[in-house]
Coordinates of C-alpha atoms in Angstrom, one line a residue:
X1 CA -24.1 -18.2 24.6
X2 CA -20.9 -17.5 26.8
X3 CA -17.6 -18.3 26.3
X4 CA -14.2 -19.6 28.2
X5 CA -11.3 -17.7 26.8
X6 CA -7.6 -18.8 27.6
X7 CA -4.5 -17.5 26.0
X8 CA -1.1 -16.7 28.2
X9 CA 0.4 -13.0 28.9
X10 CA -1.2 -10.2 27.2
X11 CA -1.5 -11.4 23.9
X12 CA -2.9 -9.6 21.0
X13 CA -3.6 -6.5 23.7
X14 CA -6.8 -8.9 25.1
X15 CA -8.6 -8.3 21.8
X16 CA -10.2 -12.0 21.7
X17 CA -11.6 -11.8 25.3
X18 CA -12.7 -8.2 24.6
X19 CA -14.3 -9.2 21.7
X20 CA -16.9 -11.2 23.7
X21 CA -17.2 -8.9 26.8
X22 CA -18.2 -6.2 24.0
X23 CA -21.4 -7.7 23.6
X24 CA -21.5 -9.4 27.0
X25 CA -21.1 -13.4 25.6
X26 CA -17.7 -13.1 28.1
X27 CA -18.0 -16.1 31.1
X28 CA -14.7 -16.1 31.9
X29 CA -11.5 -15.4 31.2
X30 CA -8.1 -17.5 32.1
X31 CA -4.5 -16.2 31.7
X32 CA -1.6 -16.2 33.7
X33 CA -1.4 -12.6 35.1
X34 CA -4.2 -9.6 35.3
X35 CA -3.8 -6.8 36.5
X36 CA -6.6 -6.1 39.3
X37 CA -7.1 -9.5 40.2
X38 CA -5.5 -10.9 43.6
X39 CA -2.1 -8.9 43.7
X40 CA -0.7 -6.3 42.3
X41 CA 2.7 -6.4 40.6
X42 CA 3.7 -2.9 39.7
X43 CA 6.2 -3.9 36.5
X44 CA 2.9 -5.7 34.6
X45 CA 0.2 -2.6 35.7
X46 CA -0.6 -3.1 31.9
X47 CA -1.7 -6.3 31.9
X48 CA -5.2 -5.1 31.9
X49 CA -7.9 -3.7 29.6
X50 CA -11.1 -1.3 30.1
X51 CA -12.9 -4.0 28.0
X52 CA -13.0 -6.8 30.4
X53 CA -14.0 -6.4 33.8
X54 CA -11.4 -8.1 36.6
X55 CA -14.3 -9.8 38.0
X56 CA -14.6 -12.1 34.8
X57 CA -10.5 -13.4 35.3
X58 CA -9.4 -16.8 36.3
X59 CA -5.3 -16.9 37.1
X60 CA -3.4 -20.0 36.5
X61 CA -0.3 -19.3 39.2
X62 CA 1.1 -22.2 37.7
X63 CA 1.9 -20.6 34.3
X64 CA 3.2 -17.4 36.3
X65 CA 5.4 -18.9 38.4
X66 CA 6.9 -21.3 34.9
X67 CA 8.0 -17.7 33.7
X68 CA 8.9 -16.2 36.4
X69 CA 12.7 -17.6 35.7
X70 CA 12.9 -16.4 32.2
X71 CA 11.7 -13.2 33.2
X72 CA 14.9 -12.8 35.8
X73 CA 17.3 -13.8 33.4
X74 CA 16.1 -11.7 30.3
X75 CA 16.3 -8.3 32.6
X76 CA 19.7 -9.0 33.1
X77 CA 20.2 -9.5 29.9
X78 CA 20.9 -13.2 29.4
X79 CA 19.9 -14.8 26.7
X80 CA 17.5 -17.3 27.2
X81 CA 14.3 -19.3 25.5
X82 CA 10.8 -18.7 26.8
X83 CA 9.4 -21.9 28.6
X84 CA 6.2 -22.2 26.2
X85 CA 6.0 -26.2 26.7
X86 CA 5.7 -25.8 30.4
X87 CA 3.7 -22.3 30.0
X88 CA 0.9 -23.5 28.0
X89 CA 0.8 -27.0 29.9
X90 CA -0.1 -25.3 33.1
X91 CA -2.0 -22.5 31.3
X92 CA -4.1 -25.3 29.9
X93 CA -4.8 -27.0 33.1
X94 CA -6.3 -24.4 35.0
X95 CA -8.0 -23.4 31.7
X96 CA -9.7 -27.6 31.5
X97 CA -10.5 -26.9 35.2
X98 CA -12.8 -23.6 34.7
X99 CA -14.2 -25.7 31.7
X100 CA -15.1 -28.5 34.0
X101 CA -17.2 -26.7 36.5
X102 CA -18.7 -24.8 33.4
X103 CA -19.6 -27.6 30.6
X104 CA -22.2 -26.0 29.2
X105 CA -19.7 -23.1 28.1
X106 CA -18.7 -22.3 24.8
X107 CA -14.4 -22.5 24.4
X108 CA -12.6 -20.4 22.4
X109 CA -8.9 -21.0 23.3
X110 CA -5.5 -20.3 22.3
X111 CA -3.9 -22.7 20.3
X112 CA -0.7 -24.9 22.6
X113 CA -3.5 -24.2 25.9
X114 CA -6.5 -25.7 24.3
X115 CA -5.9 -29.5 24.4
X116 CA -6.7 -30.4 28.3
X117 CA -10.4 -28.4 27.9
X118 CA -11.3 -29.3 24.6
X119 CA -10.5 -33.3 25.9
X120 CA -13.0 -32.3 28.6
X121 CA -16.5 -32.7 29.5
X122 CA -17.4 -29.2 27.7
X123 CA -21.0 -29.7 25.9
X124 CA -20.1 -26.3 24.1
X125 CA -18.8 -25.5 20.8
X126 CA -15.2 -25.6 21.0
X127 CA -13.6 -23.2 18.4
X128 CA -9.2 -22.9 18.1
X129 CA -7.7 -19.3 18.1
X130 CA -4.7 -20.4 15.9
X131 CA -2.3 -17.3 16.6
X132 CA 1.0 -19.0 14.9
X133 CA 1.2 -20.9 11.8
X134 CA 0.9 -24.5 11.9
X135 CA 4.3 -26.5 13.2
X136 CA 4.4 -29.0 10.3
X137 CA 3.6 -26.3 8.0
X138 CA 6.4 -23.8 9.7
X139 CA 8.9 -27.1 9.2
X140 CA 7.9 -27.4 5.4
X141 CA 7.9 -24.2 4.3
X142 CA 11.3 -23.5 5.6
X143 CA 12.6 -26.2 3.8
X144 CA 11.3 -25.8 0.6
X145 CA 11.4 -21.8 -0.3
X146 CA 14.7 -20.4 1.7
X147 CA 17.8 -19.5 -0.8
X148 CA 20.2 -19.5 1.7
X149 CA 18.5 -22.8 3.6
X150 CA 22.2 -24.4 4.2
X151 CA 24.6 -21.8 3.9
X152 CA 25.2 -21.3 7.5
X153 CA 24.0 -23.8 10.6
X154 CA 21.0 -21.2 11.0
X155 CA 19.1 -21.3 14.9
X156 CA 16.4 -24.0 14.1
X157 CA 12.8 -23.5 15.7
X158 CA 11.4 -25.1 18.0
X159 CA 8.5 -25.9 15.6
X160 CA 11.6 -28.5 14.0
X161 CA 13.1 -29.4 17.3
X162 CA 10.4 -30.9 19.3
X163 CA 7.4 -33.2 17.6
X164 CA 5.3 -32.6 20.2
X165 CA 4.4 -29.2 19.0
X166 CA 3.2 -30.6 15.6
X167 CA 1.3 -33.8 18.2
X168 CA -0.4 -31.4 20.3
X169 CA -1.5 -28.9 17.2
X170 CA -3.4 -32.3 15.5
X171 CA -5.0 -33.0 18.2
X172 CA -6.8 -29.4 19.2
X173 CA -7.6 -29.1 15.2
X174 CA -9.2 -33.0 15.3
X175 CA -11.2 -32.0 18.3
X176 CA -12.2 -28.4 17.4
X177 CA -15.2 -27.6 15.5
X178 CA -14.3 -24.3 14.0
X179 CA -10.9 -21.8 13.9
X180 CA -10.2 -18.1 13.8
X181 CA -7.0 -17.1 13.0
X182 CA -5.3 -13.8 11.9
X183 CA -4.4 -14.0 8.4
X184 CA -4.9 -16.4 4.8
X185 CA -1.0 -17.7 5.6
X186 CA -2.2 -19.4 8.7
X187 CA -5.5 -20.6 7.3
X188 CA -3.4 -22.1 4.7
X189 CA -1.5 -24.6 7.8
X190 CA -5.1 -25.3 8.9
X191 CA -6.7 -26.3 5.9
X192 CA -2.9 -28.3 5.0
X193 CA -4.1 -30.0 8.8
X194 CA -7.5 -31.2 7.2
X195 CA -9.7 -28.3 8.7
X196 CA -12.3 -27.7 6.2
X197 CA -12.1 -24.3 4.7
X198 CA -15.3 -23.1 5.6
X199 CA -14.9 -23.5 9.3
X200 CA -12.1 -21.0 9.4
X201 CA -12.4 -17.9 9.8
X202 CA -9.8 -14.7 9.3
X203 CA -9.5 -12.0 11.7
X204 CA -6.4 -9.6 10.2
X205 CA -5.2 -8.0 13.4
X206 CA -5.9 -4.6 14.1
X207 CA -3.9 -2.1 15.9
X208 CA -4.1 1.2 17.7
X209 CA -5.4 4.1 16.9
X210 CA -2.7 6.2 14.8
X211 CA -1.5 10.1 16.0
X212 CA -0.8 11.5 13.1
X213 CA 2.4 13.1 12.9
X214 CA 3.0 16.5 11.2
X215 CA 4.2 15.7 7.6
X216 CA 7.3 17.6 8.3
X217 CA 8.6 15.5 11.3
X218 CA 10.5 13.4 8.8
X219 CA 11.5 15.3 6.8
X220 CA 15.5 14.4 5.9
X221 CA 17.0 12.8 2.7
X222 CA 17.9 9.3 4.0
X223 CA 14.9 6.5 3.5
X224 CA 15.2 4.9 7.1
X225 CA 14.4 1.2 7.0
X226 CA 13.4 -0.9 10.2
X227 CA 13.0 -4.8 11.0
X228 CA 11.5 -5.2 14.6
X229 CA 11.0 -9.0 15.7
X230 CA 13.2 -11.7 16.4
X231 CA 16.2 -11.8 14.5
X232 CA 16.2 -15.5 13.4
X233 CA 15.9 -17.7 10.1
X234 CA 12.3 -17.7 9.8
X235 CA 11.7 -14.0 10.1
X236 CA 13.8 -13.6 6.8
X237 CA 16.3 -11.9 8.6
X238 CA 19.3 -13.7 7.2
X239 CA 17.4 -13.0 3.6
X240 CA 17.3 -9.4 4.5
X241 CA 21.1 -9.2 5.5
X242 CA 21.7 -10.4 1.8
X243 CA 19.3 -8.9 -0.1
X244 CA 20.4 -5.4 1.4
X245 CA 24.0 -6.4 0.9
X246 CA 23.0 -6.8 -3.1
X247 CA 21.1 -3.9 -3.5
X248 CA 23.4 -1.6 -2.2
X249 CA 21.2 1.6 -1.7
X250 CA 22.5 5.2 -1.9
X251 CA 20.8 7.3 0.6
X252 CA 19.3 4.5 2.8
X253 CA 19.4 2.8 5.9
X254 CA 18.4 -0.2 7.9
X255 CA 18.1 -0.3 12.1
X256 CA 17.5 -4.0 13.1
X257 CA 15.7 -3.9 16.7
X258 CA 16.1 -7.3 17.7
X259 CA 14.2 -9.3 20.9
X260 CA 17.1 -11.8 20.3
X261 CA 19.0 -13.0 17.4
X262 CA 20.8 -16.0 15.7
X263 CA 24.9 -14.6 16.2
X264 CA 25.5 -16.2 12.7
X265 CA 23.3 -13.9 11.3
X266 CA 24.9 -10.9 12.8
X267 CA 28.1 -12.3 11.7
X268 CA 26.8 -12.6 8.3
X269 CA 26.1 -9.0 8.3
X270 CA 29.9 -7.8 8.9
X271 CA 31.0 -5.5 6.5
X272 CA 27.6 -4.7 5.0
X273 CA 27.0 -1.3 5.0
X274 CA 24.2 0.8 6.8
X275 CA 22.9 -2.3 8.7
X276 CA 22.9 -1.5 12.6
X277 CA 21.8 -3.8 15.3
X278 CA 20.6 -2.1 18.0
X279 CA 18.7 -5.2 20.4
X280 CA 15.7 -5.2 22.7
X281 CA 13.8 -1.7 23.0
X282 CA 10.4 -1.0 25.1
X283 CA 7.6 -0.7 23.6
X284 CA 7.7 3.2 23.6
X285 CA 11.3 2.8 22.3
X286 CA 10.0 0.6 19.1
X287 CA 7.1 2.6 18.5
X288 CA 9.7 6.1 18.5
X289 CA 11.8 4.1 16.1
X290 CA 8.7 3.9 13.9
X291 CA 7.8 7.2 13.9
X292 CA 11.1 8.6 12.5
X293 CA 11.4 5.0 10.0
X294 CA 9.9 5.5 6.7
X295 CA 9.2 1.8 5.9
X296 CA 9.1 -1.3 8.4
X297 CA 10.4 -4.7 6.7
X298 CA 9.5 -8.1 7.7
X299 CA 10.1 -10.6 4.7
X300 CA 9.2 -13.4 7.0
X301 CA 9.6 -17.2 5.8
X302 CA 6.4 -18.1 7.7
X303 CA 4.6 -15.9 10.2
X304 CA 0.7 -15.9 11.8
X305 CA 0.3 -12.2 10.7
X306 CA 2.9 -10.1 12.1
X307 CA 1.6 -7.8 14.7
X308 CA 4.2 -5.1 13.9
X309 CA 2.7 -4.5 11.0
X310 CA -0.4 -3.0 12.5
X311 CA 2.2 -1.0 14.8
X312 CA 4.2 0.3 12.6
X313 CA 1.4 1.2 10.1
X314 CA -0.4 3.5 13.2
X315 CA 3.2 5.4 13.6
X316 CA 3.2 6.2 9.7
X317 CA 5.4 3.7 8.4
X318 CA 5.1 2.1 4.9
X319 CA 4.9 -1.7 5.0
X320 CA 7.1 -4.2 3.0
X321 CA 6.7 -7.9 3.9
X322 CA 6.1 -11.3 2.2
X323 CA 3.6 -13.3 1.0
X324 CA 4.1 -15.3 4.3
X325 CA 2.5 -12.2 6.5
X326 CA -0.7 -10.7 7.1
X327 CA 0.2 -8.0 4.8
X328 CA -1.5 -9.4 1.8
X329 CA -4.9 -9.4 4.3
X330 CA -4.0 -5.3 5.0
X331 CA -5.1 -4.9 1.5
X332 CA -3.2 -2.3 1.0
X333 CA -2.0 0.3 -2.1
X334 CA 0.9 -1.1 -3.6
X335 CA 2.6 2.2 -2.9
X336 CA 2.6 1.7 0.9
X337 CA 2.4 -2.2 1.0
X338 CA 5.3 -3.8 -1.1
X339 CA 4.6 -7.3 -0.9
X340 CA 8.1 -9.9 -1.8
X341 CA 8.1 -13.4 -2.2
X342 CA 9.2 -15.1 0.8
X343 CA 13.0 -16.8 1.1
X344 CA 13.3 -14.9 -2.3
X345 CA 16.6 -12.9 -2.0
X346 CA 15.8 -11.5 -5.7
X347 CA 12.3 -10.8 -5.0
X348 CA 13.8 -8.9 -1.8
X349 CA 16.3 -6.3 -3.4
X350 CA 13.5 -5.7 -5.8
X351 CA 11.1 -4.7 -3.4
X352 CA 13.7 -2.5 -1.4
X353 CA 15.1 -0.7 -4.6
X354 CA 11.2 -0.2 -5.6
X355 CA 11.0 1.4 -1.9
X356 CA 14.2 3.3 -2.0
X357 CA 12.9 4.9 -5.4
X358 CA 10.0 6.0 -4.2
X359 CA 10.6 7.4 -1.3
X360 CA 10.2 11.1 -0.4
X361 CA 11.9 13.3 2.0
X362 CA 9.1 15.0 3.7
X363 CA 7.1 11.7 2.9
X364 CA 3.4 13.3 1.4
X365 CA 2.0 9.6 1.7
X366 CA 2.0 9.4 5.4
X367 CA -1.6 10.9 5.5
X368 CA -2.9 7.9 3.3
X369 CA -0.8 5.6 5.6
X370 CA -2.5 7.1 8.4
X371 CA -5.7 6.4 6.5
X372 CA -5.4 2.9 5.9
X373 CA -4.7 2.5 9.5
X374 CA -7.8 3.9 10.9
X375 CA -9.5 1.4 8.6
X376 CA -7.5 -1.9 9.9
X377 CA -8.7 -0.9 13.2
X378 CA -8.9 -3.1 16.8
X379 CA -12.3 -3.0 16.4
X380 CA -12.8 -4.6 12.9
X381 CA -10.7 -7.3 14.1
X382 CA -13.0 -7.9 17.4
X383 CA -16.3 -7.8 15.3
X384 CA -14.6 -10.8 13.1
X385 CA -13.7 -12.6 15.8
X386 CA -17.5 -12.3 17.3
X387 CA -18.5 -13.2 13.6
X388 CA -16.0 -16.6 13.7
X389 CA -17.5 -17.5 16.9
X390 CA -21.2 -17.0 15.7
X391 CA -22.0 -13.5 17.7
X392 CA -23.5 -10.6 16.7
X393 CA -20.5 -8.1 15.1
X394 CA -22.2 -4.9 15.7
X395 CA -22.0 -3.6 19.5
X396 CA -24.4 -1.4 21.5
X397 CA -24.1 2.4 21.2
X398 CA -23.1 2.6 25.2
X399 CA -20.2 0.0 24.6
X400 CA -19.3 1.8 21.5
X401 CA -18.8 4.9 23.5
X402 CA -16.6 3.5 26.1
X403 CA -14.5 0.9 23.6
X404 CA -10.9 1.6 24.2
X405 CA -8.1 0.8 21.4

């Protein structure tokens, strides 16, 4: 039983391919860039994990070469979409082209790249990784549970923009026979598709291993509060901007690293207090900004899971999010996981002055956070990925040795 895998860039830090090399049911796998395969570029050195062998990668130049001029244009700082329509599109050719010469493979795919392959002449089981929420079901729930839907002319999504998002999504669920996805928010677009329940499974996303940090290191007597993500509509960003502006907190503060934001949100945020936009970090920048945050927020209208929650979680940071995240999957104490309800700008300022109030200087919870962490582990979330595609969960004692996180 060996599987195709195709997703773009290094998503979810190659945890569905690795998955399957783990227990060797890896044929190949097809993504735009990896590292040790053909030539080298120096910039994306870490597009490539100890997990999956080089020798098992098929690139598709085509989706390189679509990104290539978004790449230019976001390091010098323009601001400017990603191409997914033209990414996935080539992505999913060369991905239906492996499938071809291999039809006896099995196909676990990446939801936008899976069309072309699972159209194809594949005898295997063809099985969606749905790593975003349903369009149709992004487009309703924006509509129907926002507060301040209206108030300004918000960015719209592309989910609301172009149809042939919501098209393309029917068609990979109507030809799929099974779907993993990463938490009970996106099952719930699946099922809303016509997916039947028990053919979906959930894999909450896992994250890396945490370093725990002396319980002094934050020690100070201002809770610091951090969004990380895009800073657009459906993130709940322009519901945090409010909800912070009503609460009004005494000895608090709120740092919004943002990939890219909607300017009438920042402009909606003049004159609040505490609120600072500080734009794109690295990686190593965000993760520093979680270490010294007490809490990461992300009262999301509609998200797949949220990886940042895993992220933030290894550096020691409590967790407040919405229904709408993979949060309520953590299953985590209410003391480190304040869960609001999403577009709710009441339910919001509750769940900040409950975190504000709690907080402690030298924060004695981090331990527990720390904890909870090791438990929502990479690996849990590769053996229920090998349990949605019908593998064996448990590894080998050798690959458990040299699994990397």
């Amino acid at each position: 039983m060996n599987f195709i895998v195709g997703h773009n860039r290094d998503r979810d830090s190659y945890q569905v391919p690795a998955a399957l090399a783990e227990v060797s049911a890896l044929e190949t796998f097809v993504t735009d860039y990896y590292e040790g395969r053909g030539f080298s570029v120096p910039t994306l050195s870490h597009r490539r994990t100890p997990l999956i062998d080089a020798s098992r990668v098929r690139q598709s130049w085509g989706a390189f070469a679509a990104q290539l001029p978004y790449e230019v244009k976001r390091r010098i700082k323009r601001s400017v979409d990603f191409p997914t329509v033209a990414v996935e599109s080539r992505l999913g050719a060369t991905i239906a082209r492996v499938a071809a010469q291999k039809p006896e493979a099995d196909l676990l795919l990446y939801s936008g790249s899976a069309l072309q392959a699972f159209q194809g002449p594949s005898t295997g089981r063809r099985i969606l990784f749905q790593y975003q929420v349903s369009p149709q079901f992004i487009v309703d729930t924006l509509s129907t549970v926002d507060d301040l839907q209206g108030v300004r002319p918000w960015l719209r999504e592309a989910e609301e923009l172009d149809p042939g998002m919501q098209e393309q999504h029917v068609a990979e669920v109507n030809l799929a026979d099974s779907a993993v996805c990463a938490s009970s928010f996106t099952k719930r677009g699946l099922i809303a598709q016509g997916m039947d329940p028990e053919n979906i499974t959930v894999a909450p996303y896992g994250g890396p291993r945490p370093e725990r940090i002396p319980e002094d290191a934050a020690a100070g007597p201002t809770c610091s509060m951090l969004f990380v993500g895009q800073g657009i509509a459906r993130k709940g960003l322009h519901i945090l901007v409010e909800a912070w502006r009503r609460a009004a907190l005494k000895n608090a503060t709120l740092t919004l690293v943002t990939s890219r934001h909607d300017p009438e949100i920042e402009d909606f945020a003049r004159g609040v207090p505490n609120i600072n936009f500080v734009g794109r970090h690295s990686k190593q920048e965000v993760l520093a900004r979680m270490r010294t945050a007490d809490t990461l927020l992300l009262p999301s209208i509609a998200e797949g899971f949220g990886l940042v929650l895993s992220e933030a979680l290894s550096q020691g940071c409590r967790l407040l999010a919405s229904f709408n995240t993979g949060l309520v999957d953590m299953e985590l104490p209410e003391n480190l996981g304040v869960v609001v309800e999403p577009g709710s700008v009441d339910s919001l300022v509750e769940g900040l002055q409950r975190i504000a109030d709690t907080y402690e200087p030298r924060r004695s919870y981090r331990d527990l956070v720390f904890d909870h962490s090791e438990r929502l582990s990479w690996a849990g979330f590769r053996r229920k990925v090998r349990q949605g595609a019908g593998l064996p969960t448990e590894i080998g004692e050798t690959a458990r040795l040299e699994e990397g996180e």
